[in-house]
Amino acid sequence: MTLAAQFEIEYLQYLGPDGKLVRDDLPQAAHDTARLLQLFKQMLFVRTFDTKAVALQRTGKLGTYASCLGHEATHVGIGACMRPEDTFAPSYREYGAQFMRGVQPREVLLYWGGDERGNDFAAARHDFSWCVPISTQCLHAAGAALAFKLRGEDRIAVSTCGDGGSSKTDFYAALNSGGAYELPLVLCVINNGWAISVPRSAQTGAQTLAQKGIAGGAFCLQVDGNDLIAVLEAMRIATERARSGQGTSVLEFVTYRLGDHTTADDARRYRDDAEVKSAWERDPVTRLRTWLTAQGLWSEAEETAWKEECGRL
């Protein structure tokens, strides 16, 4: 038989789990140490906020809350690569990206406390509200991207969904529209291993989640989502493609949900302790801290002082 087409999915990683570089051809993001340091501090802030939010829920001061523990590099990296005029369509745990967009912690707490006014962001006026229905936000982003293209505006739309969300018809419809109309759209699939209690292995027969974008004609890339440098470079590639008229991208960020799905969940019922322990060895915060410390850019004393400041914010 004649070969009709052939595809491959590349994997992007620069910083290994041990905090050491795994390749020499570093992108600009790795050389901009001042920016990396600020983004690392933002990751620590997100983790501090997340810990506090869970504590508020456990003491009855907050409703059900979706933790972002373990996703800090992916979320902060996504938000860091967007412009203020762009549009972000999140699911319900991408606080790191939203903080980078100007959403305030009090707005997050207001929302999870049961007040929809938390969705009326004071600063991120171009962004969509949190979306609990799975992957419908991908369609919202695709619609925004189509509007940008029809109006000739230099703006892009970015949406996030989980590994389970990439199996929904909403994701595929957004993908097909993005590919067919060459929309300035970036679909970020955050593969944290679990769709509540359903493991990645039971969700799809695809070898990667990134390859789902091939059917829609999108640019596809699998990324180490615990490596901030890789996240920044992947987003740079995808956003530049979108802005230059090269169409939609599907980025699969491989990370791990270190906590429960929400505070209403008990992941111990379906996850092995050894799996979670192994995932902690790939923790994005520890990884970047190790690298920054080795570069003489960070210290234990600085981290202690910053965490204390985060607790007061």
Coordinates of C-alpha atoms in Angstrom, one line a residue:
M1 CA 0.0 0.0 0.0
T2 CA 1.0 3.6 -0.7
L3 CA 1.7 5.7 2.4
A4 CA -1.0 8.4 2.6
A5 CA 0.5 10.4 5.4
Q6 CA 2.9 10.1 8.3
F7 CA 3.0 11.9 11.7
E8 CA 5.1 12.0 14.8
I9 CA 4.8 13.6 18.2
E10 CA 7.8 15.3 19.8
Y11 CA 8.4 15.4 23.5
L12 CA 9.8 18.6 25.0
Q13 CA 11.9 18.7 28.2
Y14 CA 14.9 20.7 29.4
L15 CA 15.0 20.2 33.1
G16 CA 14.9 16.7 34.5
P17 CA 13.3 15.6 37.8
D18 CA 16.6 15.9 39.5
G19 CA 16.8 19.6 38.7
K20 CA 19.6 19.1 36.1
L21 CA 19.5 20.0 32.4
V22 CA 18.9 17.1 30.1
R23 CA 19.9 19.0 26.9
D24 CA 22.2 21.8 25.8
D25 CA 20.2 23.6 23.2
L26 CA 18.4 25.8 25.7
P27 CA 15.7 28.3 24.6
Q28 CA 15.7 31.9 25.5
A29 CA 13.5 31.2 28.5
A30 CA 16.3 29.3 30.2
H31 CA 18.7 32.3 29.8
D32 CA 16.3 34.8 31.2
T33 CA 17.1 33.9 34.8
A34 CA 15.4 37.0 36.2
R35 CA 12.1 36.0 34.7
L36 CA 12.5 32.4 35.8
L37 CA 13.1 33.6 39.3
Q38 CA 10.0 35.7 39.3
L39 CA 7.9 32.8 37.9
F40 CA 9.3 30.4 40.5
K41 CA 8.2 32.9 43.2
Q42 CA 4.8 32.9 41.6
M43 CA 4.7 29.1 41.7
L44 CA 5.5 29.2 45.4
F45 CA 2.7 31.8 45.9
V46 CA 0.2 29.5 44.1
R47 CA 1.2 26.6 46.3
T48 CA 0.9 28.7 49.4
F49 CA -2.6 29.9 48.3
D50 CA -3.6 26.4 47.5
T51 CA -2.6 25.1 50.9
K52 CA -4.5 27.9 52.6
A53 CA -7.7 27.4 50.4
V54 CA -7.7 23.7 51.3
A55 CA -7.4 24.6 55.0
L56 CA -10.3 27.0 54.7
Q57 CA -12.5 24.3 53.3
R58 CA -11.5 21.8 55.9
T59 CA -12.5 24.3 58.6
G60 CA -15.9 25.0 57.0
K61 CA -15.0 28.5 55.8
L62 CA -15.0 27.6 52.1
G63 CA -17.1 25.3 49.8
T64 CA -15.8 22.5 47.7
Y65 CA -12.4 23.5 46.3
A66 CA -10.4 22.1 43.4
S67 CA -6.7 21.9 44.4
C68 CA -4.0 22.7 41.9
L69 CA -1.2 21.0 43.8
G70 CA 1.5 19.7 41.4
H71 CA 0.3 21.8 38.4
E72 CA 2.2 25.0 39.3
A73 CA 4.7 25.0 36.5
T74 CA 2.2 24.3 33.8
H75 CA -0.4 26.8 35.0
V76 CA 2.1 29.7 35.7
G77 CA 3.9 29.0 32.4
I78 CA 0.7 29.2 30.4
G79 CA -0.4 32.5 31.9
A80 CA 3.1 34.0 31.6
C81 CA 3.0 33.6 27.8
M82 CA -0.2 35.4 27.2
R83 CA -0.8 39.1 26.5
P84 CA -3.4 41.1 28.4
E85 CA -5.6 41.5 25.3
D86 CA -5.7 37.7 24.7
T87 CA -8.5 35.5 26.0
F88 CA -8.2 32.7 28.4
A89 CA -10.9 30.0 28.8
P90 CA -10.0 27.9 31.9
S91 CA -11.6 24.9 33.5
Y92 CA -11.7 25.1 37.3
R93 CA -8.2 24.8 38.8
E94 CA -5.8 26.9 36.7
Y95 CA -5.3 29.5 39.4
G96 CA -1.6 29.9 38.5
A97 CA -2.5 31.0 35.0
Q98 CA -5.3 33.2 36.2
F99 CA -3.1 35.0 38.8
M100 CA -0.7 35.8 35.9
R101 CA -3.7 37.2 34.1
G102 CA -4.7 39.5 36.9
V103 CA -7.3 37.5 38.7
Q104 CA -7.1 38.1 42.5
P105 CA -6.9 35.3 45.1
R106 CA -10.0 36.9 46.9
E107 CA -12.0 36.3 43.7
V108 CA -11.1 32.6 43.7
L109 CA -12.1 32.3 47.3
L110 CA -15.3 34.2 46.6
Y111 CA -16.3 31.9 43.8
W112 CA -15.5 28.7 45.8
G113 CA -17.3 30.2 48.7
G114 CA -20.5 30.1 46.6
D115 CA -20.6 33.7 45.3
E116 CA -20.7 33.9 41.5
R117 CA -19.5 37.5 41.7
G118 CA -16.0 35.9 42.1
N119 CA -16.3 35.3 38.3
D120 CA -16.6 39.0 37.6
F121 CA -12.9 39.5 37.4
A122 CA -11.8 43.1 38.1
A123 CA -8.7 42.9 35.9
A124 CA -8.9 39.9 33.5
R125 CA -11.9 41.4 31.6
H126 CA -11.2 39.5 28.4
D127 CA -11.2 36.1 30.1
F128 CA -14.1 33.6 30.6
S129 CA -15.3 32.5 34.0
W130 CA -14.5 29.2 35.6
C131 CA -16.1 26.3 33.7
V132 CA -17.1 23.2 35.6
P133 CA -18.9 21.4 32.7
I134 CA -16.0 19.4 31.2
S135 CA -14.3 21.0 28.1
T136 CA -17.2 23.3 27.1
Q137 CA -14.6 26.1 27.6
C138 CA -12.7 24.8 24.6
L139 CA -15.7 25.8 22.4
H140 CA -15.8 29.2 24.0
A141 CA -12.1 29.7 23.2
A142 CA -12.6 28.5 19.6
G143 CA -15.5 31.0 19.2
A144 CA -13.4 33.8 20.6
A145 CA -10.5 32.9 18.2
L146 CA -12.9 32.9 15.3
A147 CA -14.1 36.4 16.2
F148 CA -10.5 37.6 16.5
K149 CA -9.7 36.3 13.0
L150 CA -12.8 37.7 11.4
R151 CA -12.1 41.1 12.9
G152 CA -8.5 41.0 12.0
E153 CA -7.4 41.5 15.6
D154 CA -3.9 40.6 16.8
R155 CA -5.2 38.4 19.7
I156 CA -5.3 34.7 20.5
A157 CA -7.5 32.4 22.6
V158 CA -6.1 29.8 25.0
S159 CA -8.1 27.1 26.7
T160 CA -7.2 24.4 29.2
C161 CA -8.8 21.0 29.8
G162 CA -7.7 17.8 31.6
D163 CA -6.8 14.5 30.2
G164 CA -10.3 13.3 30.6
G165 CA -11.6 16.5 29.0
S166 CA -9.7 15.7 25.9
S167 CA -12.1 12.7 25.3
K168 CA -15.2 15.0 25.2
T169 CA -17.0 15.9 22.0
D170 CA -16.6 19.6 23.0
F171 CA -12.8 19.3 22.8
Y172 CA -13.0 17.6 19.4
A173 CA -15.4 20.2 18.0
A174 CA -13.2 23.0 19.1
L175 CA -10.2 21.3 17.6
N176 CA -11.9 20.7 14.3
S177 CA -13.0 24.3 14.1
G178 CA -9.5 25.5 15.0
G179 CA -8.0 23.3 12.3
A180 CA -10.6 24.0 9.6
Y181 CA -10.6 27.7 10.0
E182 CA -6.9 28.1 11.0
L183 CA -7.9 29.9 14.1
P184 CA -5.4 31.6 16.5
L185 CA -6.2 29.0 19.2
V186 CA -4.0 27.1 21.7
L187 CA -5.7 24.1 23.3
C188 CA -3.7 23.0 26.4
V189 CA -4.4 19.5 27.6
I190 CA -3.2 19.2 31.1
N191 CA -2.5 15.5 31.6
N192 CA -2.4 15.0 35.3
G193 CA -3.0 11.2 35.1
W194 CA -6.5 11.1 36.4
A195 CA -10.0 12.2 35.4
I196 CA -11.3 12.1 39.0
S197 CA -11.0 8.3 39.6
V198 CA -10.5 7.3 36.0
P199 CA -6.8 6.7 35.1
R200 CA -5.3 8.0 31.9
S201 CA -4.9 4.4 30.7
A202 CA -8.7 3.9 30.7
Q203 CA -9.6 7.1 28.9
T204 CA -8.2 6.6 25.4
G205 CA -6.3 4.2 23.3
A206 CA -4.1 7.0 22.0
Q207 CA -0.4 6.7 22.8
T208 CA -0.3 10.4 23.6
L209 CA -3.0 13.0 24.1
A210 CA -1.1 15.5 21.9
Q211 CA -1.7 13.3 18.9
K212 CA -5.4 13.9 19.1
G213 CA -4.7 17.3 17.5
I214 CA -3.4 15.6 14.3
A215 CA -6.9 14.7 13.2
G216 CA -7.8 18.4 13.4
G217 CA -4.8 19.6 11.5
A218 CA -3.2 21.2 14.5
F219 CA 0.4 21.6 15.5
C220 CA 0.9 19.0 18.3
L221 CA 3.5 18.7 21.0
Q222 CA 3.9 16.7 24.2
V223 CA 5.6 18.7 27.0
D224 CA 7.0 17.9 30.4
G225 CA 4.5 19.9 32.4
N226 CA 6.6 19.9 35.5
D227 CA 9.5 21.6 33.7
L228 CA 8.8 25.4 33.6
I229 CA 11.4 26.0 31.0
A230 CA 9.7 23.5 28.6
V231 CA 6.3 24.9 29.3
L232 CA 7.5 28.4 28.5
E233 CA 9.1 27.3 25.2
A234 CA 6.1 25.2 24.2
M235 CA 3.8 28.1 24.8
R236 CA 6.1 30.5 22.9
I237 CA 6.0 28.2 19.9
A238 CA 2.2 27.8 20.0
T239 CA 1.4 31.5 20.6
E240 CA 3.8 32.7 17.9
R241 CA 2.2 30.2 15.5
A242 CA -1.3 31.5 16.4
R243 CA -0.3 35.2 16.1
S244 CA 1.4 34.6 12.7
G245 CA -1.6 33.0 11.1
Q246 CA -0.3 29.4 11.3
G247 CA -3.4 28.2 13.1
T248 CA -4.3 26.0 16.1
S249 CA -1.9 24.1 18.4
V250 CA -2.6 21.2 20.8
L251 CA -0.1 21.1 23.7
E252 CA -0.2 18.1 26.1
F253 CA 1.4 19.0 29.4
V254 CA 2.3 15.9 31.3
T255 CA 2.1 16.5 35.0
Y256 CA 0.4 14.9 38.0
R257 CA -2.4 15.7 40.4
L258 CA -0.6 15.5 43.8
G259 CA -3.8 16.1 45.7
D260 CA -7.4 15.0 45.6
H261 CA -9.6 15.9 42.6
T262 CA -11.5 18.3 44.8
T263 CA -11.9 18.5 48.6
A264 CA -15.0 16.3 48.1
D265 CA -12.8 13.5 46.8
D266 CA -10.6 10.9 48.5
A267 CA -8.0 9.8 46.0
R268 CA -6.7 7.2 48.4
R269 CA -9.7 5.1 47.4
Y270 CA -8.4 4.6 43.8
R271 CA -4.7 5.6 43.8
D272 CA -1.8 3.6 45.1
D273 CA 0.4 5.4 47.7
A274 CA 3.5 4.3 45.8
E275 CA 2.3 6.1 42.6
V276 CA 1.8 9.4 44.5
K277 CA 5.1 9.0 46.2
S278 CA 6.8 8.6 42.9
A279 CA 5.0 11.6 41.5
W280 CA 6.4 13.8 44.3
E281 CA 9.8 13.0 43.0
R282 CA 8.9 14.9 39.9
D283 CA 7.5 17.9 41.8
P284 CA 7.8 21.0 39.6
V285 CA 8.6 23.3 42.6
T286 CA 11.4 21.1 43.9
R287 CA 12.8 20.7 40.4
L288 CA 13.1 24.4 39.6
R289 CA 14.2 25.2 43.2
T290 CA 17.1 22.8 42.8
W291 CA 18.2 24.3 39.5
L292 CA 17.9 27.9 40.7
T293 CA 19.8 27.2 43.8
A294 CA 22.6 25.5 41.8
Q295 CA 22.8 28.7 39.7
G296 CA 23.2 30.8 42.9
L297 CA 19.9 32.5 42.3
W298 CA 17.9 31.2 45.2
S299 CA 18.5 30.2 48.8
E300 CA 16.6 28.6 51.7
A301 CA 16.6 31.9 53.6
E302 CA 15.1 33.7 50.6
E303 CA 12.4 31.0 50.3
T304 CA 11.5 31.2 54.0
A305 CA 11.1 34.9 53.7
W306 CA 9.1 34.8 50.5
K307 CA 6.7 32.1 51.9
E308 CA 6.1 34.3 55.0
E309 CA 5.3 37.2 52.7
C310 CA 3.0 35.0 50.6
G311 CA 1.1 34.1 53.7
R312 CA 0.4 37.7 54.3
L313 CA -0.8 38.5 50.8

